[in-house]
PDB file of C-alpha atoms in Angstrom:
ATOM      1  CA  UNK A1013      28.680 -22.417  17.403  1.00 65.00           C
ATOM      2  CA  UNK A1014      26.634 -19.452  16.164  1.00 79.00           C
ATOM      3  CA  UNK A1015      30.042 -17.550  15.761  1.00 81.00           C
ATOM      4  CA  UNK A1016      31.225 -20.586  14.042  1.00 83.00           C
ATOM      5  CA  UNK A1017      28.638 -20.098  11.940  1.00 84.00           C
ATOM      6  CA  UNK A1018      28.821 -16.380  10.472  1.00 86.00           C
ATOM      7  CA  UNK A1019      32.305 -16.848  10.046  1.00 89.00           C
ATOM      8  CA  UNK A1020      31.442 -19.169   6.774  1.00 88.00           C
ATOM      9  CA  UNK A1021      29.027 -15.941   5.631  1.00 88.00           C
ATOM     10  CA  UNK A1022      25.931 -18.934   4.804  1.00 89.00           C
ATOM     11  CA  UNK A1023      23.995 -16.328   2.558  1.00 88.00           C
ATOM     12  CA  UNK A1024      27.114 -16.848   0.293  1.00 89.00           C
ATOM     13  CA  UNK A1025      28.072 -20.141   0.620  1.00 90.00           C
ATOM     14  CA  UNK A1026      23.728 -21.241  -0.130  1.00 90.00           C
ATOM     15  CA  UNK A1027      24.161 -18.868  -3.009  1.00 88.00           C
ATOM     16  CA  UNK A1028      26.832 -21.205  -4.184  1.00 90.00           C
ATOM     17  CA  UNK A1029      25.219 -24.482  -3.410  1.00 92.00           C
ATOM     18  CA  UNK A1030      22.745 -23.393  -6.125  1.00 92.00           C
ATOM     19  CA  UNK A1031      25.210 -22.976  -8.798  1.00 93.00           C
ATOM     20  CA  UNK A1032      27.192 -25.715  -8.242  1.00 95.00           C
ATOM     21  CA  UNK A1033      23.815 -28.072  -8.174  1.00 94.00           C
ATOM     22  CA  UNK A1034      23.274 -26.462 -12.184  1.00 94.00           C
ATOM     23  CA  UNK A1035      27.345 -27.378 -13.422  1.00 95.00           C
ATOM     24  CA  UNK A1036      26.694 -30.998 -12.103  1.00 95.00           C
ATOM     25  CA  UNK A1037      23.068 -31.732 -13.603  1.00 93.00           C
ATOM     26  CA  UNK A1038      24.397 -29.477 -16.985  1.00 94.00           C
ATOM     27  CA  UNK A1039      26.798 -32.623 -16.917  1.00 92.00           C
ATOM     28  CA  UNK A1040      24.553 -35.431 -15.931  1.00 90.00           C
ATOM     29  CA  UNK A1041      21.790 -33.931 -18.727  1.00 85.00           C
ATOM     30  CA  UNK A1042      19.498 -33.818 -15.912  1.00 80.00           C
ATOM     31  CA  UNK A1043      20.347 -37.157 -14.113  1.00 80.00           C
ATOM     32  CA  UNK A1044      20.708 -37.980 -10.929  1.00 77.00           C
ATOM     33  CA  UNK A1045      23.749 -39.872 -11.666  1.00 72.00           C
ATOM     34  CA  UNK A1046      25.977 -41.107  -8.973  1.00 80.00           C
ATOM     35  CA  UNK A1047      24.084 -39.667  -5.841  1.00 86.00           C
ATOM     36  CA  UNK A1048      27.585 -40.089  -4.023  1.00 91.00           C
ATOM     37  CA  UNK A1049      29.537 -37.748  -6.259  1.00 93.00           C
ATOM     38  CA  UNK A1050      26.748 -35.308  -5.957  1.00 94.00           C
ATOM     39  CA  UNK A1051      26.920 -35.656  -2.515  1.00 95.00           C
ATOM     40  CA  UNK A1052      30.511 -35.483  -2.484  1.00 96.00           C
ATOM     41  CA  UNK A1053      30.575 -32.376  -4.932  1.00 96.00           C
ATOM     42  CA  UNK A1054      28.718 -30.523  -2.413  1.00 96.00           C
ATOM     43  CA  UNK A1055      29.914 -31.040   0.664  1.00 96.00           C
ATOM     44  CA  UNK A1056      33.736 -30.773  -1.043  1.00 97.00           C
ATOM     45  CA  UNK A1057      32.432 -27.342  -2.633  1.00 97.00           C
ATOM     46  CA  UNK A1058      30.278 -26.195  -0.105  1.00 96.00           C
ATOM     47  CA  UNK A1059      33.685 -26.237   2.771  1.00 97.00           C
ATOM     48  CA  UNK A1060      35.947 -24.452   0.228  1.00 97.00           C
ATOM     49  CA  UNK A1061      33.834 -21.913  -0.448  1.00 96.00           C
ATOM     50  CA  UNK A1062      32.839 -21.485   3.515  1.00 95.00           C
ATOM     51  CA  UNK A1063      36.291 -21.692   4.394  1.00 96.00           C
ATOM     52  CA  UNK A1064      37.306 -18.936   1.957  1.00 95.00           C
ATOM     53  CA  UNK A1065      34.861 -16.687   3.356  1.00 95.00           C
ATOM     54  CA  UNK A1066      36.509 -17.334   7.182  1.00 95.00           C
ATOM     55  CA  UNK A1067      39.388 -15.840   5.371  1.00 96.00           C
ATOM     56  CA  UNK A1068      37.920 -12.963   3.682  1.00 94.00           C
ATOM     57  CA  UNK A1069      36.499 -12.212   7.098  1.00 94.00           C
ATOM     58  CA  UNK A1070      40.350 -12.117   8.165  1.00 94.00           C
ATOM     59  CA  UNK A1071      41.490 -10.056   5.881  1.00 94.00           C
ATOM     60  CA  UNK A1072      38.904  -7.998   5.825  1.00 91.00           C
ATOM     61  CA  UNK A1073      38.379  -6.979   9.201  1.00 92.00           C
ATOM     62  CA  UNK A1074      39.656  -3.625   8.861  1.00 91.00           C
ATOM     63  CA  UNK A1075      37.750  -2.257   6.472  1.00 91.00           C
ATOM     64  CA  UNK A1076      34.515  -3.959   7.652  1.00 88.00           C
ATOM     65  CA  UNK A1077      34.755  -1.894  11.088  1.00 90.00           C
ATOM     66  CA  UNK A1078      33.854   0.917   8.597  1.00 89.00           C
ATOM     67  CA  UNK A1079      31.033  -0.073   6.768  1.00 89.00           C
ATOM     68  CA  UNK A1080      27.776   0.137   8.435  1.00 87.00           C
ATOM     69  CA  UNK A1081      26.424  -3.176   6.667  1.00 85.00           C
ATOM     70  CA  UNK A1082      29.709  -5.282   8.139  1.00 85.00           C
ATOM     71  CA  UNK A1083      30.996  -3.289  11.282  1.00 87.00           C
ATOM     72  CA  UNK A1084      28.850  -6.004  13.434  1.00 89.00           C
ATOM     73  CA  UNK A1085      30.464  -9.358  12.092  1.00 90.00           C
ATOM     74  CA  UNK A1086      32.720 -11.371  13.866  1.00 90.00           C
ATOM     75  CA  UNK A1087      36.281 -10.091  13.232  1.00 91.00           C
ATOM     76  CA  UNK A1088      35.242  -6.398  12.824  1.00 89.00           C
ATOM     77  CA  UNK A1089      34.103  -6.496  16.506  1.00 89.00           C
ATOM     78  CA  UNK A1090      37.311  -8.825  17.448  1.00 89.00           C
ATOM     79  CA  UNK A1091      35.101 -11.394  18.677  1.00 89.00           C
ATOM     80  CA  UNK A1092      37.250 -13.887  17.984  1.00 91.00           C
ATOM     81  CA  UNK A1093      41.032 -14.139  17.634  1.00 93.00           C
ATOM     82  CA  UNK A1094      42.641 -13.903  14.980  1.00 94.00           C
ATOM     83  CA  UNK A1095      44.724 -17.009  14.640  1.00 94.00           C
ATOM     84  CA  UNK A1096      41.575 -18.804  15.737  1.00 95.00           C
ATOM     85  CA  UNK A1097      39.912 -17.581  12.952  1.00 94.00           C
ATOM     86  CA  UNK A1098      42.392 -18.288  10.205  1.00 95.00           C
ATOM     87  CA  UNK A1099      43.138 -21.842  11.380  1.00 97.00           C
ATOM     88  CA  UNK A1100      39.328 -22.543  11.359  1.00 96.00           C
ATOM     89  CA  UNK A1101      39.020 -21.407   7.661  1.00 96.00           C
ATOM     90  CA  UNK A1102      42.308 -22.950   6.580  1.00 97.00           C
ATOM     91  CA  UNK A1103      40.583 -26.334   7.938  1.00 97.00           C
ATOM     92  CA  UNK A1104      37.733 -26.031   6.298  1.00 97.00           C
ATOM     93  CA  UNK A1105      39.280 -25.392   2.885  1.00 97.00           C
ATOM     94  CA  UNK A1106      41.666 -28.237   3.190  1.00 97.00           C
ATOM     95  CA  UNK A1107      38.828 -30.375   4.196  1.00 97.00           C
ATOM     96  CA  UNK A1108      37.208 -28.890   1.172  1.00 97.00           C
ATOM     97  CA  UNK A1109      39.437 -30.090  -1.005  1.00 98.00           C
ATOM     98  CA  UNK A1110      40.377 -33.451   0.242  1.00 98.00           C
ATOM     99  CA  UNK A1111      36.719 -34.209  -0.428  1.00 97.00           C
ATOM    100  CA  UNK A1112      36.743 -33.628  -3.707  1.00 97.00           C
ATOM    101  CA  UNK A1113      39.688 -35.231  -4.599  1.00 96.00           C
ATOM    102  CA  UNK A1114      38.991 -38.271  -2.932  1.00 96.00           C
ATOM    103  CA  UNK A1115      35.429 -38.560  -3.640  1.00 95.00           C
ATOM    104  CA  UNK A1116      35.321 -36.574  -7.182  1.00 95.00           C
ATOM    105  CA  UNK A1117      38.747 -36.324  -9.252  1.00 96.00           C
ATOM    106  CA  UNK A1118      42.082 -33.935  -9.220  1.00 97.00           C
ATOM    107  CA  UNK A1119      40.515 -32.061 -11.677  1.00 97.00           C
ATOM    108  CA  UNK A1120      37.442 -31.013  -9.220  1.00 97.00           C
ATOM    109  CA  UNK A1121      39.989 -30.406  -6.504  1.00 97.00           C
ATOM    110  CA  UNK A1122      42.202 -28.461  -8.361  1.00 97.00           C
ATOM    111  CA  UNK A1123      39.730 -26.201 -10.176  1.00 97.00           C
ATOM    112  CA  UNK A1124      38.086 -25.306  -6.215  1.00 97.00           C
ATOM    113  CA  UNK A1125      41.810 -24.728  -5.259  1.00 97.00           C
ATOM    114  CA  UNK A1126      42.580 -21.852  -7.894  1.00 96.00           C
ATOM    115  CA  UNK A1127      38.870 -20.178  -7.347  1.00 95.00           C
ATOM    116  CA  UNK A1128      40.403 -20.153  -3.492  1.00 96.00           C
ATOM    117  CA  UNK A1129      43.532 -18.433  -4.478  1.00 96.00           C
ATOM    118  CA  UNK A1130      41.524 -15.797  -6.174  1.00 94.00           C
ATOM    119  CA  UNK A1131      39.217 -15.572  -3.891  1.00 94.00           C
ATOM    120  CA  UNK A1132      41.273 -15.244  -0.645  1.00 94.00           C
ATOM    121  CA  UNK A1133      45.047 -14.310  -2.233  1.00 92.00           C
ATOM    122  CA  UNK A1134      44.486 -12.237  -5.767  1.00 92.00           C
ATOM    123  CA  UNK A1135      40.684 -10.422  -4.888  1.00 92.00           C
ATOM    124  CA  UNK A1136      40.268  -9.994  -1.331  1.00 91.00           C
ATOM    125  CA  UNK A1137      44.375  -9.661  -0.014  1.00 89.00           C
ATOM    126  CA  UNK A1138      45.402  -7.116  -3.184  1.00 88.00           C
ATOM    127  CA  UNK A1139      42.931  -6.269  -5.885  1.00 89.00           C
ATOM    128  CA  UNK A1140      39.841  -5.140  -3.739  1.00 87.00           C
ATOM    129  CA  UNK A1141      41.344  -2.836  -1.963  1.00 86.00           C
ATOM    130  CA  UNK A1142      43.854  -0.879  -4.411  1.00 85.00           C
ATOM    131  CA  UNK A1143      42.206  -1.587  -8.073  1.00 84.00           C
ATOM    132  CA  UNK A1144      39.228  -0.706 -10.094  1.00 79.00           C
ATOM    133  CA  UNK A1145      39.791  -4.159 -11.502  1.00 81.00           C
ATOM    134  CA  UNK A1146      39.316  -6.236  -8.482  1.00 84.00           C
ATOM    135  CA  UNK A1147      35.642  -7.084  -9.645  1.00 86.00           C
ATOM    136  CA  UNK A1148      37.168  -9.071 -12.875  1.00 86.00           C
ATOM    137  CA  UNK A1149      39.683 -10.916 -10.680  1.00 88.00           C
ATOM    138  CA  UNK A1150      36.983 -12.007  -8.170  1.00 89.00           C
ATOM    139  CA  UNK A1151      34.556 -12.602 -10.610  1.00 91.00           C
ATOM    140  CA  UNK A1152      37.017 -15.779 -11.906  1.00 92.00           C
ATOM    141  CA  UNK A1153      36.452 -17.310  -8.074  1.00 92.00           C
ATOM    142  CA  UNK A1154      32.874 -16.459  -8.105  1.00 91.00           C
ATOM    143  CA  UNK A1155      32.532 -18.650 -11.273  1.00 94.00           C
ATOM    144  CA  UNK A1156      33.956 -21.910 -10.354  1.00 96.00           C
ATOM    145  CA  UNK A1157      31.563 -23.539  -7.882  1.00 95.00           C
ATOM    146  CA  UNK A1158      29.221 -24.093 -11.026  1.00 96.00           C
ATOM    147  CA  UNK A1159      32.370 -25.480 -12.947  1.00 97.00           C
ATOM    148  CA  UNK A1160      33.644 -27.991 -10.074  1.00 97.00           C
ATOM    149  CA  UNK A1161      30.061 -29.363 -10.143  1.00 96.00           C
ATOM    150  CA  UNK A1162      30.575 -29.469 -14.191  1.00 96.00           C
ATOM    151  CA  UNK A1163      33.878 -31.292 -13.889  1.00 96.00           C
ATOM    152  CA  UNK A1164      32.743 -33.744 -10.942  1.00 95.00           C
ATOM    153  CA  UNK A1165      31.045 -35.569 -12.902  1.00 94.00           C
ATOM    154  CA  UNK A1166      32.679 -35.489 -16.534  1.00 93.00           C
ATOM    155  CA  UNK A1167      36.028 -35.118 -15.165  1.00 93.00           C
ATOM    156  CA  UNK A1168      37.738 -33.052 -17.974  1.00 93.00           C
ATOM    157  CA  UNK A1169      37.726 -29.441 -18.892  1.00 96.00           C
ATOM    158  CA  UNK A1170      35.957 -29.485 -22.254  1.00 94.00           C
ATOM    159  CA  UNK A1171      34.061 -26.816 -24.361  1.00 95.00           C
ATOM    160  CA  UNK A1172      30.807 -26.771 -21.976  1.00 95.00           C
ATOM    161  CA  UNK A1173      32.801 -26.356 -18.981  1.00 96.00           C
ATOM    162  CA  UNK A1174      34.781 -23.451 -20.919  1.00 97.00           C
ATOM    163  CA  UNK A1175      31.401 -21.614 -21.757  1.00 97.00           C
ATOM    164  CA  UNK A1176      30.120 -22.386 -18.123  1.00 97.00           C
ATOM    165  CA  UNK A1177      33.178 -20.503 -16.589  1.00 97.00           C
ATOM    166  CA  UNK A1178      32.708 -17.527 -19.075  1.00 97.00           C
ATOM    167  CA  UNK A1179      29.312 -16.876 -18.672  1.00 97.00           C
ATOM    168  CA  UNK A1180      29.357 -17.265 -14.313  1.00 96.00           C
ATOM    169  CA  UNK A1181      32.341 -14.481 -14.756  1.00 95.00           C
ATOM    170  CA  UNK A1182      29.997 -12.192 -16.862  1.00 96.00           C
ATOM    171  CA  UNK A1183      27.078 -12.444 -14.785  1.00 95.00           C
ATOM    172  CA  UNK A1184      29.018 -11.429 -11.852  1.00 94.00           C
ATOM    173  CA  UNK A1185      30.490  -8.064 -13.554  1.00 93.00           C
ATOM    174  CA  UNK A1186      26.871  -6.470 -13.001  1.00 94.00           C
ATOM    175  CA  UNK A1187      26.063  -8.736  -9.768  1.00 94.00           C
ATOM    176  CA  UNK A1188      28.817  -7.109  -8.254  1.00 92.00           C
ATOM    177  CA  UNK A1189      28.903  -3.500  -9.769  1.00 90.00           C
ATOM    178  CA  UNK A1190      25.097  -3.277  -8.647  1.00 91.00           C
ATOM    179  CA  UNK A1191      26.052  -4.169  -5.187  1.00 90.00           C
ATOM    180  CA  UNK A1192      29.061  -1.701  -5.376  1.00 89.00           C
ATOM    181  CA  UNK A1193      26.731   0.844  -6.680  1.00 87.00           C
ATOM    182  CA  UNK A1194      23.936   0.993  -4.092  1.00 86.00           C
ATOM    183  CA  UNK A1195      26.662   0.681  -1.405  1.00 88.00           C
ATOM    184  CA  UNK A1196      28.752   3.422  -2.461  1.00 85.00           C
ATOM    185  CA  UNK A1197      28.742   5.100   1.064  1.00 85.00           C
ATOM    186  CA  UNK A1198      29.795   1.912   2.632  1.00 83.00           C
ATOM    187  CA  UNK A1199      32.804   1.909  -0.162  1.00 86.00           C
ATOM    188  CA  UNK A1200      33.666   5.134   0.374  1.00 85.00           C
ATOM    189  CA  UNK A1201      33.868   4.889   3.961  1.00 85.00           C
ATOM    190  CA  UNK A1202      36.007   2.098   3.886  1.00 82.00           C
ATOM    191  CA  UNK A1203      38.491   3.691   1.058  1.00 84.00           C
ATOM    192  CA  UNK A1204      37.859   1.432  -1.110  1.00 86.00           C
ATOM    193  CA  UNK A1205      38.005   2.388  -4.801  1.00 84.00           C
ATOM    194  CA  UNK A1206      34.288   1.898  -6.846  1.00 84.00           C
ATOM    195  CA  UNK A1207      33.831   3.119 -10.349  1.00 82.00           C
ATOM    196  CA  UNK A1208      31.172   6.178 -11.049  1.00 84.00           C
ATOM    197  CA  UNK A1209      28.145   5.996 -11.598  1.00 82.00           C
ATOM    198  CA  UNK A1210      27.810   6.440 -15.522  1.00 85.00           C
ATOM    199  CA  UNK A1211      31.412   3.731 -15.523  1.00 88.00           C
ATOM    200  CA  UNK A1212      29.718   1.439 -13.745  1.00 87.00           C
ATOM    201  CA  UNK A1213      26.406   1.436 -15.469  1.00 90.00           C
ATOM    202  CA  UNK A1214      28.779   0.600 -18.655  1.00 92.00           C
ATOM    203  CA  UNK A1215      30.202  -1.868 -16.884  1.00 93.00           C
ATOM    204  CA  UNK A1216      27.057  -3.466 -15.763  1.00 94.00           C
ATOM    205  CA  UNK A1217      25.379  -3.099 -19.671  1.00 96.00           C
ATOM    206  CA  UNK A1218      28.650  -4.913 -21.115  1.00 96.00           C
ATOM    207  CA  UNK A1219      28.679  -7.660 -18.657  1.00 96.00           C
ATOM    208  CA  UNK A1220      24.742  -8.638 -19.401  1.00 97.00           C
ATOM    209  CA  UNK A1221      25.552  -8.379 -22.885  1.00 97.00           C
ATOM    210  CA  UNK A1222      28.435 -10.870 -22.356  1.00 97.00           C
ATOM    211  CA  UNK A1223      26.497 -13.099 -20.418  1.00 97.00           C
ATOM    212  CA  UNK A1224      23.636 -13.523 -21.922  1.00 97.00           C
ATOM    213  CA  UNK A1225      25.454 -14.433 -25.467  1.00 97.00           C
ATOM    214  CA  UNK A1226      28.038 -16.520 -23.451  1.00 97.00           C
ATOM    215  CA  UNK A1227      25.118 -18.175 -22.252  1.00 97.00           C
ATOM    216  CA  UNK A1228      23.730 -18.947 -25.844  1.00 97.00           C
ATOM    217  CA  UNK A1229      27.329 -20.380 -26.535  1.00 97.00           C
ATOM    218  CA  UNK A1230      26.943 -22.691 -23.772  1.00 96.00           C
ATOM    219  CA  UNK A1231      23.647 -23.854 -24.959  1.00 95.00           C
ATOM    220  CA  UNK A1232      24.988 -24.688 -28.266  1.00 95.00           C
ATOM    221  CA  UNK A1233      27.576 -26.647 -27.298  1.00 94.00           C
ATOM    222  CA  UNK A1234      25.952 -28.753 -24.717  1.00 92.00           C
ATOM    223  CA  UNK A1235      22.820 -28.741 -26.703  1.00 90.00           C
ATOM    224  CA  UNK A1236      20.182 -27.547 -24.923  1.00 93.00           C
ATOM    225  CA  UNK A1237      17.008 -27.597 -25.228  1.00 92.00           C
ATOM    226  CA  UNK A1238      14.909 -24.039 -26.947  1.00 94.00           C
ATOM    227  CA  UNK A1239      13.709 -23.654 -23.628  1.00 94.00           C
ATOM    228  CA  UNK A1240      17.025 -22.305 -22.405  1.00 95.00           C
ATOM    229  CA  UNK A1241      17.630 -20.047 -25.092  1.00 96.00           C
ATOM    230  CA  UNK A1242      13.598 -18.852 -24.239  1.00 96.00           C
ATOM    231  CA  UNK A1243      14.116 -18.244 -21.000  1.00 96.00           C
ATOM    232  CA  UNK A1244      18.590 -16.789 -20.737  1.00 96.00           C
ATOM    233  CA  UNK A1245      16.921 -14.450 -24.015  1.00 96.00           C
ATOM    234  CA  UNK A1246      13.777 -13.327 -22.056  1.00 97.00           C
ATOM    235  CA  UNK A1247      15.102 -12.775 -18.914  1.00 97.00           C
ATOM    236  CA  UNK A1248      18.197 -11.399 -20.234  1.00 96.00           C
ATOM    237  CA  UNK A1249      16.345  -9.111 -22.381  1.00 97.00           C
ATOM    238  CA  UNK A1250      14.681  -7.508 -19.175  1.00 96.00           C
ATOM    239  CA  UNK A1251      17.899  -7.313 -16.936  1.00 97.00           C
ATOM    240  CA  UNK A1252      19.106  -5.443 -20.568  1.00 96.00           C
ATOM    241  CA  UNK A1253      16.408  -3.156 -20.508  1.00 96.00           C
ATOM    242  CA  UNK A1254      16.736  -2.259 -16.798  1.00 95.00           C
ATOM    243  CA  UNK A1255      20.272  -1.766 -16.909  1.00 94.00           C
ATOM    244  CA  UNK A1256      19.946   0.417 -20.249  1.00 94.00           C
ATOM    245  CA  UNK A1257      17.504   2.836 -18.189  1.00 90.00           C
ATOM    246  CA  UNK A1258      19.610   5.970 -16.944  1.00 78.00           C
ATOM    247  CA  UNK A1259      18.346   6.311 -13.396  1.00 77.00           C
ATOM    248  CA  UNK A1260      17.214  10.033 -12.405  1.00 74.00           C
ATOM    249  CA  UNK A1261      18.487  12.344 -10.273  1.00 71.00           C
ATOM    250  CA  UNK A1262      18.570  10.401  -6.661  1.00 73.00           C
ATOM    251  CA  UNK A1263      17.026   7.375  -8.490  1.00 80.00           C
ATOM    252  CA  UNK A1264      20.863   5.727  -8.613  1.00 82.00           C
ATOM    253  CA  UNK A1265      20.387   3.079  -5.383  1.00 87.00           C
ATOM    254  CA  UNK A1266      16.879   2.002  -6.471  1.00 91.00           C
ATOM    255  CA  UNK A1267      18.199   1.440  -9.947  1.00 93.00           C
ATOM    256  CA  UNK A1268      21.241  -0.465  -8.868  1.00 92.00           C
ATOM    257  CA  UNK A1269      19.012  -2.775  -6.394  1.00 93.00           C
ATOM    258  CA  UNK A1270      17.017  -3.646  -9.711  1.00 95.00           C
ATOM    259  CA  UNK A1271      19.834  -4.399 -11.265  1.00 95.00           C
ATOM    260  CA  UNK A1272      21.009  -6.728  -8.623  1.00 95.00           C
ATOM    261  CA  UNK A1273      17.176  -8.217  -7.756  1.00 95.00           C
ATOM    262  CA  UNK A1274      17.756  -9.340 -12.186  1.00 96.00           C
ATOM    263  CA  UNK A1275      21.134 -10.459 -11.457  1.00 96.00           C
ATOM    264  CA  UNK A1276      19.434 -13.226  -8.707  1.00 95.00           C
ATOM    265  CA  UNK A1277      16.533 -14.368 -10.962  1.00 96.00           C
ATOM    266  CA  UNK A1278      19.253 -14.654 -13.877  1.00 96.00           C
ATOM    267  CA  UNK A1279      21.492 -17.099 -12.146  1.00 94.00           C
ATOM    268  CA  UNK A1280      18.103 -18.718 -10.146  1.00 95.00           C
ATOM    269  CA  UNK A1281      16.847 -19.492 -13.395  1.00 95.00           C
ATOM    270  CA  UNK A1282      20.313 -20.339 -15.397  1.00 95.00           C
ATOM    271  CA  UNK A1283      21.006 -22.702 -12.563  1.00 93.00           C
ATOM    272  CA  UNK A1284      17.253 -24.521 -12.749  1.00 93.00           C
ATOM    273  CA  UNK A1285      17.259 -24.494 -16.436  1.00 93.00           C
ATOM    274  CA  UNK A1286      21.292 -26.701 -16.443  1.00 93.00           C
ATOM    275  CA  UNK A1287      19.023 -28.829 -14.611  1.00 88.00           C
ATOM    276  CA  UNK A1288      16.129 -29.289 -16.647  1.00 88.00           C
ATOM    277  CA  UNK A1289      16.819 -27.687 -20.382  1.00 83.00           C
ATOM    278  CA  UNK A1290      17.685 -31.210 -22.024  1.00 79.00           C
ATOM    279  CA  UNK A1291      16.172 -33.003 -25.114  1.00 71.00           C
ATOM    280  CA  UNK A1292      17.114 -36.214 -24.280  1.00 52.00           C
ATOM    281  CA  UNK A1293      19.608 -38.648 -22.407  1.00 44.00           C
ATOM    282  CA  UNK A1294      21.837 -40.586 -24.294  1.00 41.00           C
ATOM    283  CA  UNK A1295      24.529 -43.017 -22.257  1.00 35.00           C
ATOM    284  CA  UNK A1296      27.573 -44.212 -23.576  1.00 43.00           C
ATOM    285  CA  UNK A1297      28.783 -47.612 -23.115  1.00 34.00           C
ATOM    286  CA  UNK A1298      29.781 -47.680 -20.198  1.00 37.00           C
ATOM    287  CA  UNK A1299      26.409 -46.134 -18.926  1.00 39.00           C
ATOM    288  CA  UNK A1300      28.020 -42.924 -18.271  1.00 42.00           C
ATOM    289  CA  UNK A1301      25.961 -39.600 -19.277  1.00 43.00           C
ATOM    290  CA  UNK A1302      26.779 -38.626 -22.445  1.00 42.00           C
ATOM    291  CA  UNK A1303      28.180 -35.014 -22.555  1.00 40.00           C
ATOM    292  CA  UNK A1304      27.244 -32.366 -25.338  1.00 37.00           C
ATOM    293  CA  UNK A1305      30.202 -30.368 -26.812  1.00 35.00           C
TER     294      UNK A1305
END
């Protein structure tokens, strides 16, 4: 069981929980509306994304026996087989999936089904390990869970959803280049390629740009309330301001974990204020939340 269990990597798959709980009340304007497809949404979401991480712990066994921060998980110590392993994660995403397209709609199902093949095929099988690039590709599957909550509950892929799935990419660009950054041994040991220092800091300023006026965009078209463009431009403004610091000499790591500490209270607070951030609720006829946008 407890092997079981850091196979699915929980840290990440919690991480996700949170965003996907912000897509589905951005949609619901705040309302608990139909408990089961929340319920649904979750537990759908939440056994994708565990089940991609099973596989990333496949695939990735390799190059975690090099790292100091991963050469004591499962598959890096050959705990566990191999075959065992995959089948377990395979299960879990096809569970995954039939949840939410039995309990949710196609549209849920299919949009958890791409960020998979990003995830596990595109990032983790090609891109992370022979491109500079790879942090764009797996930023795509690190933005649906918020977007499968989104399209639970409306059920189409409309301007909101659009501006969701752009601004979760953008916020990961300096999430993950932080991380990459203040783990550049680790990198390095494994032969994996990272950016330099002064790339990756422009990496990291471009992607909070991006994300905080993606994140404006969104607002507008799902119209939010002024306290979400308050609190995406004030929090923004100070993950700006740390990233636009150049770090002195030996000061890299402690810079980078700043930027990464900003990149958690940015999508903490992004996800609370989908949740909250609404002037009103209007229903349509059929007593369905109406959508903005």
């Amino acid at each position: 069981m407890t092997m079981a269990w850091q196979l699915v990597k929980p840290g990440i798959v919690a991480g996700n929980l949170i965003a996907v709980l912000g897509g589905y009340f951005l949609a619901s304007r705040g309302q608990w509306y139909e408990p089961r497809v929340l319920l649904a949404t979750v537990l759908g979401t939440t056994l994708v994304v565990a089940g991609g991480c099973v596989l990333n712990n496949c695939i990735d066994r390799d190059i975690d026996r090099r790292m100091v921060r991963t050469c004591h998980r499962v598959m890096a110590l050959g705990a566990c087989p191999l075959g065992l392993a995959s089948v377990y994660g395979v299960l879990l995403a096809s569970l995954g999936l039939v949840v939410l397209q039995r309990c949710c709609n196609d549209l849920a199902a299919a949009l958890a089904g791409l960020g998979l093949l990003f995830y596990v095929g595109f990032y983790s099988l090609w891109f992370k390990r022979r491109s500079l690039y790879g942090t764009p590709v797996g930023s795509l599957a690190g933005a649906m869970p918020p977007v499968i909550g989104y399209c639970a509950v409306s059920a189409h892929f409309d301007a909101p959803a659009f501006w969701l799935l752009v601004m979760f990419c953008c916020w990961q660009i300096p999430h993950a280049h932080a991380i990459a950054q203040y783990r550049r041994e680790d990198l390095r040991a494994a032969g994996l390629p990272i950016l330099t220092m002064a790339r990756g800091q422009r990496q990291i300023v471009i992607g909070i740009l991006a994300f905080v006026l993606s994140a404006v965009v969104l607002g507008l078209s799902s119209a939010m309330s002024m306290a979400w463009f308050l609190v995406i431009g004030g929090l923004g403004s100070c993950w700006l301001a740390v990233a636009l610091a150049r770090p002195g000499h030996g000061e890299g790591r402690r810079w980078a974990r700043r930027i990464f500490g900003w990149s958690i209270i940015l999508v903490l607070a992004s996800s609370l204020m989908m949740s909250t951030a609404h002037p009103g609720l209007s229903l349509d006829a059929g007593g369905t939340p109406a959508l903005g946008g």
